[in-house]
mmCIF file of C-alpha atoms in Angstrom:
data_model
loop_
_atom_site.group_PDB
_atom_site.id
_atom_site.type_symbol
_atom_site.label_atom_id
_atom_site.label_comp_id
_atom_site.label_asym_id
_atom_site.label_seq_id
_atom_site.Cartn_x
_atom_site.Cartn_y
_atom_site.Cartn_z
ATOM 1 C CA UNK X 1 0.000 0.000 0.000
ATOM 2 C CA UNK X 2 1.258 3.462 -0.849
ATOM 3 C CA UNK X 3 -0.095 5.823 1.805
ATOM 4 C CA UNK X 4 0.833 9.495 1.672
ATOM 5 C CA UNK X 5 0.390 11.534 4.832
ATOM 6 C CA UNK X 6 -0.981 15.025 4.376
ATOM 7 C CA UNK X 7 1.415 17.820 5.263
ATOM 8 C CA UNK X 8 0.696 20.171 8.138
ATOM 9 C CA UNK X 9 1.121 23.608 6.591
ATOM 10 C CA UNK X 10 -0.396 26.056 9.000
ATOM 11 C CA UNK X 11 -2.168 26.412 12.333
ATOM 12 C CA UNK X 12 -5.126 27.635 10.275
ATOM 13 C CA UNK X 13 -5.439 24.287 8.483
ATOM 14 C CA UNK X 14 -8.551 22.289 9.309
ATOM 15 C CA UNK X 15 -7.741 19.700 11.981
ATOM 16 C CA UNK X 16 -11.171 18.083 12.350
ATOM 17 C CA UNK X 17 -14.692 18.363 10.983
ATOM 18 C CA UNK X 18 -17.284 17.750 13.680
ATOM 19 C CA UNK X 19 -21.046 17.870 13.353
ATOM 20 C CA UNK X 20 -23.341 19.705 15.743
ATOM 21 C CA UNK X 21 -25.647 17.520 17.827
ATOM 22 C CA UNK X 22 -28.789 18.213 15.816
ATOM 23 C CA UNK X 23 -31.005 18.428 18.898
ATOM 24 C CA UNK X 24 -32.978 21.315 17.372
ATOM 25 C CA UNK X 25 -32.251 21.109 13.646
ATOM 26 C CA UNK X 26 -30.221 19.423 10.925
ATOM 27 C CA UNK X 27 -26.611 18.833 12.120
ATOM 28 C CA UNK X 28 -24.052 21.225 10.613
ATOM 29 C CA UNK X 29 -20.462 20.363 9.728
ATOM 30 C CA UNK X 30 -18.005 22.541 11.670
ATOM 31 C CA UNK X 31 -14.370 23.040 10.626
ATOM 32 C CA UNK X 32 -12.019 23.413 13.583
ATOM 33 C CA UNK X 33 -8.363 24.279 13.016
ATOM 34 C CA UNK X 34 -5.263 23.134 14.878
ATOM 35 C CA UNK X 35 -5.168 26.610 16.431
ATOM 36 C CA UNK X 36 -8.799 26.336 17.578
ATOM 37 C CA UNK X 37 -8.244 23.065 19.429
ATOM 38 C CA UNK X 38 -4.905 24.026 20.973
ATOM 39 C CA UNK X 39 -6.225 27.447 22.004
ATOM 40 C CA UNK X 40 -9.133 25.839 23.842
ATOM 41 C CA UNK X 41 -6.755 23.418 25.551
ATOM 42 C CA UNK X 42 -4.595 26.360 26.687
ATOM 43 C CA UNK X 43 -7.663 28.233 27.909
ATOM 44 C CA UNK X 44 -8.797 25.249 29.981
ATOM 45 C CA UNK X 45 -5.337 24.603 31.405
ATOM 46 C CA UNK X 46 -5.171 28.238 32.518
ATOM 47 C CA UNK X 47 -8.266 27.616 34.678
ATOM 48 C CA UNK X 48 -7.622 24.097 36.011
ATOM 49 C CA UNK X 49 -4.789 23.060 38.338
ATOM 50 C CA UNK X 50 -4.170 19.651 36.787
ATOM 51 C CA UNK X 51 -1.283 17.542 38.063
ATOM 52 C CA UNK X 52 1.269 15.446 36.176
ATOM 53 C CA UNK X 53 -0.090 12.385 37.945
ATOM 54 C CA UNK X 54 -3.735 12.973 36.985
ATOM 55 C CA UNK X 55 -5.309 10.082 35.087
ATOM 56 C CA UNK X 56 -8.160 10.852 32.686
ATOM 57 C CA UNK X 57 -11.159 8.586 32.114
ATOM 58 C CA UNK X 58 -13.071 9.441 28.946
ATOM 59 C CA UNK X 59 -16.250 7.626 27.925
ATOM 60 C CA UNK X 60 -17.613 10.589 25.947
ATOM 61 C CA UNK X 61 -17.972 10.177 22.151
ATOM 62 C CA UNK X 62 -14.910 11.440 20.298
ATOM 63 C CA UNK X 63 -17.106 12.577 17.400
ATOM 64 C CA UNK X 64 -18.389 15.355 19.674
ATOM 65 C CA UNK X 65 -16.172 18.260 20.648
ATOM 66 C CA UNK X 66 -16.475 17.849 24.440
ATOM 67 C CA UNK X 67 -15.111 14.311 24.365
ATOM 68 C CA UNK X 68 -12.503 15.148 21.731
ATOM 69 C CA UNK X 69 -10.996 18.355 23.123
ATOM 70 C CA UNK X 70 -11.362 17.966 26.882
ATOM 71 C CA UNK X 71 -11.223 14.188 27.042
ATOM 72 C CA UNK X 72 -8.490 13.456 24.489
ATOM 73 C CA UNK X 73 -6.530 16.418 23.088
ATOM 74 C CA UNK X 74 -6.048 18.157 26.457
ATOM 75 C CA UNK X 75 -4.480 15.181 28.284
ATOM 76 C CA UNK X 76 -2.409 14.286 25.203
ATOM 77 C CA UNK X 77 -0.998 17.812 24.994
ATOM 78 C CA UNK X 78 -0.302 17.841 28.717
ATOM 79 C CA UNK X 79 1.178 14.346 28.772
ATOM 80 C CA UNK X 80 -1.373 12.743 31.094
ATOM 81 C CA UNK X 81 -2.603 9.154 31.134
ATOM 82 C CA UNK X 82 -5.944 8.581 29.346
ATOM 83 C CA UNK X 83 -8.240 5.584 29.498
ATOM 84 C CA UNK X 84 -10.831 5.667 26.702
ATOM 85 C CA UNK X 85 -13.994 3.648 27.277
ATOM 86 C CA UNK X 86 -16.242 2.907 24.260
ATOM 87 C CA UNK X 87 -19.678 3.802 25.675
ATOM 88 C CA UNK X 88 -20.932 6.301 28.260
ATOM 89 C CA UNK X 89 -24.147 4.301 28.702
ATOM 90 C CA UNK X 90 -22.686 1.448 30.778
ATOM 91 C CA UNK X 91 -23.688 2.984 34.084
ATOM 92 C CA UNK X 92 -22.443 0.162 36.304
ATOM 93 C CA UNK X 93 -19.352 -0.773 34.292
ATOM 94 C CA UNK X 94 -17.907 2.752 33.982
ATOM 95 C CA UNK X 95 -17.545 3.268 37.779
ATOM 96 C CA UNK X 96 -15.964 -0.188 38.134
ATOM 97 C CA UNK X 97 -13.389 0.457 35.403
ATOM 98 C CA UNK X 98 -12.741 3.962 36.765
ATOM 99 C CA UNK X 99 -11.915 2.376 40.131
ATOM 100 C CA UNK X 100 -9.774 -0.332 38.537
ATOM 101 C CA UNK X 101 -7.718 2.193 36.531
ATOM 102 C CA UNK X 102 -7.306 4.505 39.527
ATOM 103 C CA UNK X 103 -8.348 7.552 37.488
ATOM 104 C CA UNK X 104 -8.673 11.086 38.861
ATOM 105 C CA UNK X 105 -10.496 13.068 36.135
ATOM 106 C CA UNK X 106 -13.930 12.261 34.667
ATOM 107 C CA UNK X 107 -16.147 13.944 32.066
ATOM 108 C CA UNK X 108 -19.851 13.454 31.428
ATOM 109 C CA UNK X 109 -23.209 14.989 30.670
ATOM 110 C CA UNK X 110 -25.835 15.417 33.375
ATOM 111 C CA UNK X 111 -27.616 12.314 32.045
ATOM 112 C CA UNK X 112 -24.518 10.129 32.206
ATOM 113 C CA UNK X 113 -23.332 11.454 35.576
ATOM 114 C CA UNK X 114 -26.757 10.821 37.068
ATOM 115 C CA UNK X 115 -26.564 7.229 35.831
ATOM 116 C CA UNK X 116 -23.057 6.645 37.220
ATOM 117 C CA UNK X 117 -23.977 8.227 40.534
ATOM 118 C CA UNK X 118 -27.004 5.992 40.994
ATOM 119 C CA UNK X 119 -25.284 2.732 40.022
ATOM 120 C CA UNK X 120 -21.820 3.177 41.571
ATOM 121 C CA UNK X 121 -20.659 2.032 44.978
ATOM 122 C CA UNK X 122 -19.462 4.892 47.204
ATOM 123 C CA UNK X 123 -15.848 3.682 46.930
ATOM 124 C CA UNK X 124 -15.775 3.501 43.099
ATOM 125 C CA UNK X 125 -14.795 7.165 42.798
ATOM 126 C CA UNK X 126 -12.472 7.317 45.802
ATOM 127 C CA UNK X 127 -9.583 8.640 43.626
ATOM 128 C CA UNK X 128 -11.657 11.241 41.727
ATOM 129 C CA UNK X 129 -10.272 14.805 41.901
ATOM 130 C CA UNK X 130 -11.997 16.577 39.020
ATOM 131 C CA UNK X 131 -15.519 15.910 37.733
ATOM 132 C CA UNK X 132 -16.672 17.996 34.766
ATOM 133 C CA UNK X 133 -20.212 18.179 33.362
ATOM 134 C CA UNK X 134 -20.967 19.605 29.940
ATOM 135 C CA UNK X 135 -23.167 19.391 26.813
ATOM 136 C CA UNK X 136 -26.365 19.870 28.866
ATOM 137 C CA UNK X 137 -27.315 21.740 32.013
ATOM 138 C CA UNK X 138 -26.253 20.171 35.294
ATOM 139 C CA UNK X 139 -29.319 19.472 37.425
ATOM 140 C CA UNK X 140 -29.345 20.235 41.153
ATOM 141 C CA UNK X 141 -30.323 16.639 41.952
ATOM 142 C CA UNK X 142 -27.252 15.301 40.133
ATOM 143 C CA UNK X 143 -24.906 17.723 41.890
ATOM 144 C CA UNK X 144 -26.393 16.794 45.278
ATOM 145 C CA UNK X 145 -26.135 13.066 44.534
ATOM 146 C CA UNK X 146 -22.387 13.313 43.867
ATOM 147 C CA UNK X 147 -21.789 15.579 46.847
ATOM 148 C CA UNK X 148 -23.664 13.356 49.300
ATOM 149 C CA UNK X 149 -22.658 9.914 48.019
ATOM 150 C CA UNK X 150 -19.052 10.547 46.959
ATOM 151 C CA UNK X 151 -18.100 13.871 48.540
ATOM 152 C CA UNK X 152 -17.349 15.258 45.070
ATOM 153 C CA UNK X 153 -18.220 18.677 43.665
ATOM 154 C CA UNK X 154 -19.317 18.710 40.016
ATOM 155 C CA UNK X 155 -17.825 21.507 37.908
ATOM 156 C CA UNK X 156 -19.768 22.710 34.900
ATOM 157 C CA UNK X 157 -18.592 23.859 31.485
ATOM 158 C CA UNK X 158 -20.526 25.698 28.795
ATOM 159 C CA UNK X 159 -19.789 25.800 25.108
ATOM 160 C CA UNK X 160 -20.638 24.747 21.573
ATOM 161 C CA UNK X 161 -19.068 22.664 18.824
ATOM 162 C CA UNK X 162 -18.272 25.915 17.004
ATOM 163 C CA UNK X 163 -16.165 27.032 20.003
ATOM 164 C CA UNK X 164 -13.974 23.906 20.190
ATOM 165 C CA UNK X 165 -16.129 23.665 22.493
ATOM 166 C CA UNK X 166 -15.559 25.466 25.818
ATOM 167 C CA UNK X 167 -16.549 29.110 26.392
ATOM 168 C CA UNK X 168 -16.791 29.217 30.189
ATOM 169 C CA UNK X 169 -16.367 26.906 33.178
ATOM 170 C CA UNK X 170 -16.606 26.701 36.939
ATOM 171 C CA UNK X 171 -13.432 25.663 38.783
ATOM 172 C CA UNK X 172 -12.358 25.007 42.404
ATOM 173 C CA UNK X 173 -11.354 28.664 42.754
ATOM 174 C CA UNK X 174 -14.505 29.907 40.966
ATOM 175 C CA UNK X 175 -17.186 27.370 41.953
ATOM 176 C CA UNK X 176 -20.390 29.439 41.835
ATOM 177 C CA UNK X 177 -23.058 26.750 41.622
ATOM 178 C CA UNK X 178 -25.988 27.324 39.294
ATOM 179 C CA UNK X 179 -23.828 29.226 36.816
ATOM 180 C CA UNK X 180 -21.604 28.143 33.942
ATOM 181 C CA UNK X 181 -18.635 29.940 35.475
ATOM 182 C CA UNK X 182 -16.624 32.808 34.032
ATOM 183 C CA UNK X 183 -15.566 33.155 30.402
ATOM 184 C CA UNK X 184 -12.267 31.471 29.559
ATOM 185 C CA UNK X 185 -9.200 33.672 28.932
ATOM 186 C CA UNK X 186 -9.246 35.217 25.469
ATOM 187 C CA UNK X 187 -13.004 34.850 24.950
ATOM 188 C CA UNK X 188 -14.697 38.150 24.120
ATOM 189 C CA UNK X 189 -18.456 38.403 24.511
ATOM 190 C CA UNK X 190 -21.368 40.719 23.809
ATOM 191 C CA UNK X 191 -25.080 40.489 24.553
ATOM 192 C CA UNK X 192 -27.712 41.683 22.102
ATOM 193 C CA UNK X 193 -31.155 42.628 23.482
ATOM 194 C CA UNK X 194 -34.055 40.249 22.864
ATOM 195 C CA UNK X 195 -37.655 41.459 22.816
ATOM 196 C CA UNK X 196 -39.562 40.120 25.805
ATOM 197 C CA UNK X 197 -36.427 39.158 27.756
ATOM 198 C CA UNK X 198 -35.760 41.568 30.611
ATOM 199 C CA UNK X 199 -32.646 39.933 32.065
ATOM 200 C CA UNK X 200 -29.816 38.969 29.734
ATOM 201 C CA UNK X 201 -29.503 38.885 25.980
ATOM 202 C CA UNK X 202 -28.403 36.840 22.998
ATOM 203 C CA UNK X 203 -24.770 35.826 23.421
ATOM 204 C CA UNK X 204 -22.116 36.393 20.759
ATOM 205 C CA UNK X 205 -18.513 35.303 21.364
ATOM 206 C CA UNK X 206 -15.176 35.786 19.627
ATOM 207 C CA UNK X 207 -11.732 34.356 20.301
ATOM 208 C CA UNK X 208 -8.950 31.998 19.154
ATOM 209 C CA UNK X 209 -11.096 28.927 19.840
ATOM 210 C CA UNK X 210 -13.919 30.001 17.510
ATOM 211 C CA UNK X 211 -14.271 27.820 14.410
ATOM 212 C CA UNK X 212 -12.858 28.336 10.941
ATOM 213 C CA UNK X 213 -16.365 28.007 9.498
ATOM 214 C CA UNK X 214 -19.167 25.700 8.393
ATOM 215 C CA UNK X 215 -19.177 23.221 5.531
ATOM 216 C CA UNK X 216 -22.545 24.568 4.422
ATOM 217 C CA UNK X 217 -21.911 27.552 2.137
ATOM 218 C CA UNK X 218 -24.897 29.629 3.300
ATOM 219 C CA UNK X 219 -24.198 29.096 7.008
ATOM 220 C CA UNK X 220 -20.506 29.791 6.432
ATOM 221 C CA UNK X 221 -21.206 33.060 4.604
ATOM 222 C CA UNK X 222 -23.503 34.205 7.408
ATOM 223 C CA UNK X 223 -20.857 33.427 10.053
ATOM 224 C CA UNK X 224 -18.061 35.287 8.246
ATOM 225 C CA UNK X 225 -20.322 38.287 7.620
ATOM 226 C CA UNK X 226 -20.387 38.757 11.400
ATOM 227 C CA UNK X 227 -16.721 39.694 11.606
ATOM 228 C CA UNK X 228 -15.631 36.627 13.562
ATOM 229 C CA UNK X 229 -18.426 36.851 16.142
ATOM 230 C CA UNK X 230 -20.208 33.541 16.669
ATOM 231 C CA UNK X 231 -23.916 33.692 17.484
ATOM 232 C CA UNK X 232 -24.438 31.037 20.156
ATOM 233 C CA UNK X 233 -28.214 31.276 19.888
ATOM 234 C CA UNK X 234 -28.321 31.235 23.690
ATOM 235 C CA UNK X 235 -29.996 33.740 25.981
ATOM 236 C CA UNK X 236 -27.635 34.360 28.892
ATOM 237 C CA UNK X 237 -27.028 36.837 31.677
ATOM 238 C CA UNK X 238 -23.650 37.851 33.117
ATOM 239 C CA UNK X 239 -23.539 39.066 36.725
ATOM 240 C CA UNK X 240 -21.313 41.750 38.235
ATOM 241 C CA UNK X 241 -18.621 39.159 39.021
ATOM 242 C CA UNK X 242 -18.581 37.873 35.448
ATOM 243 C CA UNK X 243 -20.402 34.584 36.067
ATOM 244 C CA UNK X 244 -22.517 33.332 33.174
ATOM 245 C CA UNK X 245 -26.064 32.010 33.671
ATOM 246 C CA UNK X 246 -27.749 30.229 30.775
ATOM 247 C CA UNK X 247 -31.411 31.204 30.404
ATOM 248 C CA UNK X 248 -32.049 28.947 27.425
ATOM 249 C CA UNK X 249 -31.715 28.559 23.687
ATOM 250 C CA UNK X 250 -33.307 31.265 21.553
ATOM 251 C CA UNK X 251 -35.068 28.439 19.715
ATOM 252 C CA UNK X 252 -36.167 27.101 23.096
ATOM 253 C CA UNK X 253 -38.248 30.150 23.952
ATOM 254 C CA UNK X 254 -41.989 30.262 23.324
ATOM 255 C CA UNK X 255 -44.045 33.406 22.847
ATOM 256 C CA UNK X 256 -47.183 32.966 24.946
ATOM 257 C CA UNK X 257 -49.680 35.823 25.154
ATOM 258 C CA UNK X 258 -46.904 38.144 23.988
ATOM 259 C CA UNK X 259 -44.448 37.053 26.723
ATOM 260 C CA UNK X 260 -41.228 35.099 26.164
ATOM 261 C CA UNK X 261 -41.163 31.833 28.156
ATOM 262 C CA UNK X 262 -37.997 29.745 28.478
ATOM 263 C CA UNK X 263 -38.692 26.059 27.861
ATOM 264 C CA UNK X 264 -35.344 25.302 29.493
ATOM 265 C CA UNK X 265 -36.444 27.062 32.690
ATOM 266 C CA UNK X 266 -39.648 25.003 32.737
ATOM 267 C CA UNK X 267 -37.690 21.769 32.211
ATOM 268 C CA UNK X 268 -35.295 22.726 35.004
ATOM 269 C CA UNK X 269 -38.243 23.331 37.339
ATOM 270 C CA UNK X 270 -39.657 19.880 36.591
ATOM 271 C CA UNK X 271 -36.348 17.985 36.743
ATOM 272 C CA UNK X 272 -36.261 15.872 39.894
ATOM 273 C CA UNK X 273 -39.568 17.319 41.134
ATOM 274 C CA UNK X 274 -41.380 13.980 41.241
ATOM 275 C CA UNK X 275 -39.219 11.554 43.279
ATOM 276 C CA UNK X 276 -42.277 9.509 44.285
ATOM 277 C CA UNK X 277 -42.438 8.190 40.709
ATOM 278 C CA UNK X 278 -38.874 6.865 40.891
ATOM 279 C CA UNK X 279 -35.645 7.718 39.125
ATOM 280 C CA UNK X 280 -36.945 6.648 35.708
ATOM 281 C CA UNK X 281 -39.492 9.472 35.619
ATOM 282 C CA UNK X 282 -38.376 11.932 32.947
ATOM 283 C CA UNK X 283 -39.922 15.095 31.534
ATOM 284 C CA UNK X 284 -39.221 17.430 28.627
ATOM 285 C CA UNK X 285 -41.118 20.406 27.230
ATOM 286 C CA UNK X 286 -42.004 21.282 23.632
ATOM 287 C CA UNK X 287 -44.595 23.565 22.019
ATOM 288 C CA UNK X 288 -47.600 23.443 19.746
ATOM 289 C CA UNK X 289 -49.364 26.272 17.922
ATOM 290 C CA UNK X 290 -52.268 27.693 19.941
ATOM 291 C CA UNK X 291 -55.069 29.819 18.473
ATOM 292 C CA UNK X 292 -55.650 31.803 21.659
ATOM 293 C CA UNK X 293 -52.127 32.422 22.997
ATOM 294 C CA UNK X 294 -49.869 31.880 19.993
ATOM 295 C CA UNK X 295 -48.085 28.854 21.441
ATOM 296 C CA UNK X 296 -48.859 26.255 24.110
ATOM 297 C CA UNK X 297 -46.439 24.251 26.242
ATOM 298 C CA UNK X 298 -46.641 20.460 26.149
ATOM 299 C CA UNK X 299 -45.021 18.427 28.920
ATOM 300 C CA UNK X 300 -43.767 15.114 27.551
ATOM 301 C CA UNK X 301 -43.174 12.348 30.080
ATOM 302 C CA UNK X 302 -42.663 8.605 30.325
ATOM 303 C CA UNK X 303 -44.695 8.516 33.559
ATOM 304 C CA UNK X 304 -48.406 7.880 32.787
ATOM 305 C CA UNK X 305 -49.543 8.795 36.330
ATOM 306 C CA UNK X 306 -48.067 12.309 36.293
ATOM 307 C CA UNK X 307 -50.788 14.982 36.506
ATOM 308 C CA UNK X 308 -51.065 18.628 35.499
ATOM 309 C CA UNK X 309 -51.797 19.492 39.129
ATOM 310 C CA UNK X 310 -48.409 18.083 40.178
ATOM 311 C CA UNK X 311 -46.702 19.949 37.355
ATOM 312 C CA UNK X 312 -48.440 23.176 38.358
ATOM 313 C CA UNK X 313 -47.209 22.765 41.947
ATOM 314 C CA UNK X 314 -43.625 22.146 40.784
ATOM 315 C CA UNK X 315 -43.710 25.275 38.603
ATOM 316 C CA UNK X 316 -45.153 27.322 41.473
ATOM 317 C CA UNK X 317 -42.509 26.006 43.904
ATOM 318 C CA UNK X 318 -39.774 27.385 41.644
ATOM 319 C CA UNK X 319 -41.407 30.818 41.561
ATOM 320 C CA UNK X 320 -42.271 30.733 37.853
ATOM 321 C CA UNK X 321 -45.366 32.425 36.444
ATOM 322 C CA UNK X 322 -48.570 30.709 35.341
ATOM 323 C CA UNK X 323 -47.465 31.177 31.722
ATOM 324 C CA UNK X 324 -44.864 28.474 32.415
ATOM 325 C CA UNK X 325 -47.492 25.846 33.246
ATOM 326 C CA UNK X 326 -47.924 23.374 30.337
ATOM 327 C CA UNK X 327 -51.356 23.199 28.763
ATOM 328 C CA UNK X 328 -51.339 19.421 28.499
ATOM 329 C CA UNK X 329 -49.321 16.250 29.076
ATOM 330 C CA UNK X 330 -48.132 13.917 26.326
ATOM 331 C CA UNK X 331 -47.158 10.447 27.553
ATOM 332 C CA UNK X 332 -44.415 8.793 25.492
ATOM 333 C CA UNK X 333 -42.695 5.437 25.910
ATOM 334 C CA UNK X 334 -39.292 7.092 26.311
ATOM 335 C CA UNK X 335 -37.907 10.620 26.007
ATOM 336 C CA UNK X 336 -35.680 10.426 22.878
ATOM 337 C CA UNK X 337 -32.000 11.168 23.516
ATOM 338 C CA UNK X 338 -28.969 11.951 21.373
ATOM 339 C CA UNK X 339 -25.627 10.163 21.655
ATOM 340 C CA UNK X 340 -24.440 12.897 24.014
ATOM 341 C CA UNK X 341 -27.300 12.226 26.426
ATOM 342 C CA UNK X 342 -29.152 15.426 25.550
ATOM 343 C CA UNK X 343 -32.885 15.334 24.848
ATOM 344 C CA UNK X 344 -33.614 15.150 21.126
ATOM 345 C CA UNK X 345 -36.143 17.987 21.092
ATOM 346 C CA UNK X 346 -36.516 17.881 17.308
ATOM 347 C CA UNK X 347 -37.686 14.258 17.391
ATOM 348 C CA UNK X 348 -39.812 14.848 20.482
ATOM 349 C CA UNK X 349 -41.478 17.871 18.877
ATOM 350 C CA UNK X 350 -42.404 15.776 15.827
ATOM 351 C CA UNK X 351 -43.820 13.009 18.044
ATOM 352 C CA UNK X 352 -46.402 15.225 19.745
ATOM 353 C CA UNK X 353 -47.570 17.420 16.870
ATOM 354 C CA UNK X 354 -51.219 16.972 15.834
ATOM 355 C CA UNK X 355 -51.809 14.891 12.716
ATOM 356 C CA UNK X 356 -52.409 16.955 9.582
#
């Protein structure tokens, strides 16, 4: 066989092409350069006091940027040991192998970490120093589970495939729970006002970790027309200390009676609110057109006994308005998930739409 290796010409050459998760639309191909990946590694290392003896355990998919950059490139660049496990879904096996390999650093989504926490023995994570959650919002119940069962604090990162992926993160020195931490070094940001949103705005970021561009010509042209600013599509707020709070995706806001309602905020209010139905009880929120109010919220669940009265109480307990109460419940066999563990809202939305 006559194989010819491609030549590395420049830090601006494309290193990888990764596709976005597709949770809300058709996945887009993202070109990340060598500079993008290495810049994000440097940004993360500037925030985390990793040791030469740290041992990384990575079960996250390498075809997603979180698993690739944080779980593979970072320890390789730093010279740390890495154990790569082929599936994040083996909730009992992962803790056992983590224990066996005496690892100290673990990555996961809220979904995966919840699974490991429930299935693991308290001693399985005795050597764990750093636990990072990303790709979806960390739920309070998951954070409390790890704190109480293992004595471990979960740190949370925020980002996007287009950002290689990390934009901000909480750390031991900056551990403000309920936020996504402060922006990483070198990340510029600006917030654009959004009608109907009083606190926060639409987040745009720029920096050395921001992608080269999209494979799709139209999406690529739109990105480059912005002068290097990447539109995250997220509504966020930044407090006086610089901590970032994610209010939700722009696409995950509904306009009800003229008011903007965050579907993410509603989902967060319902997460873990029904322990009497067991750990399998899951909820997610989508919308349908509504003649009277413009849009209506639909609570999708795999628990057939869940009632609107219980949902209303959970919403009220979190201090949300009546506009956040779903109009109806749709019972599904399972809440569809992506490979990253995130809810596949696009598929779920299609499942509950009225037949035409």
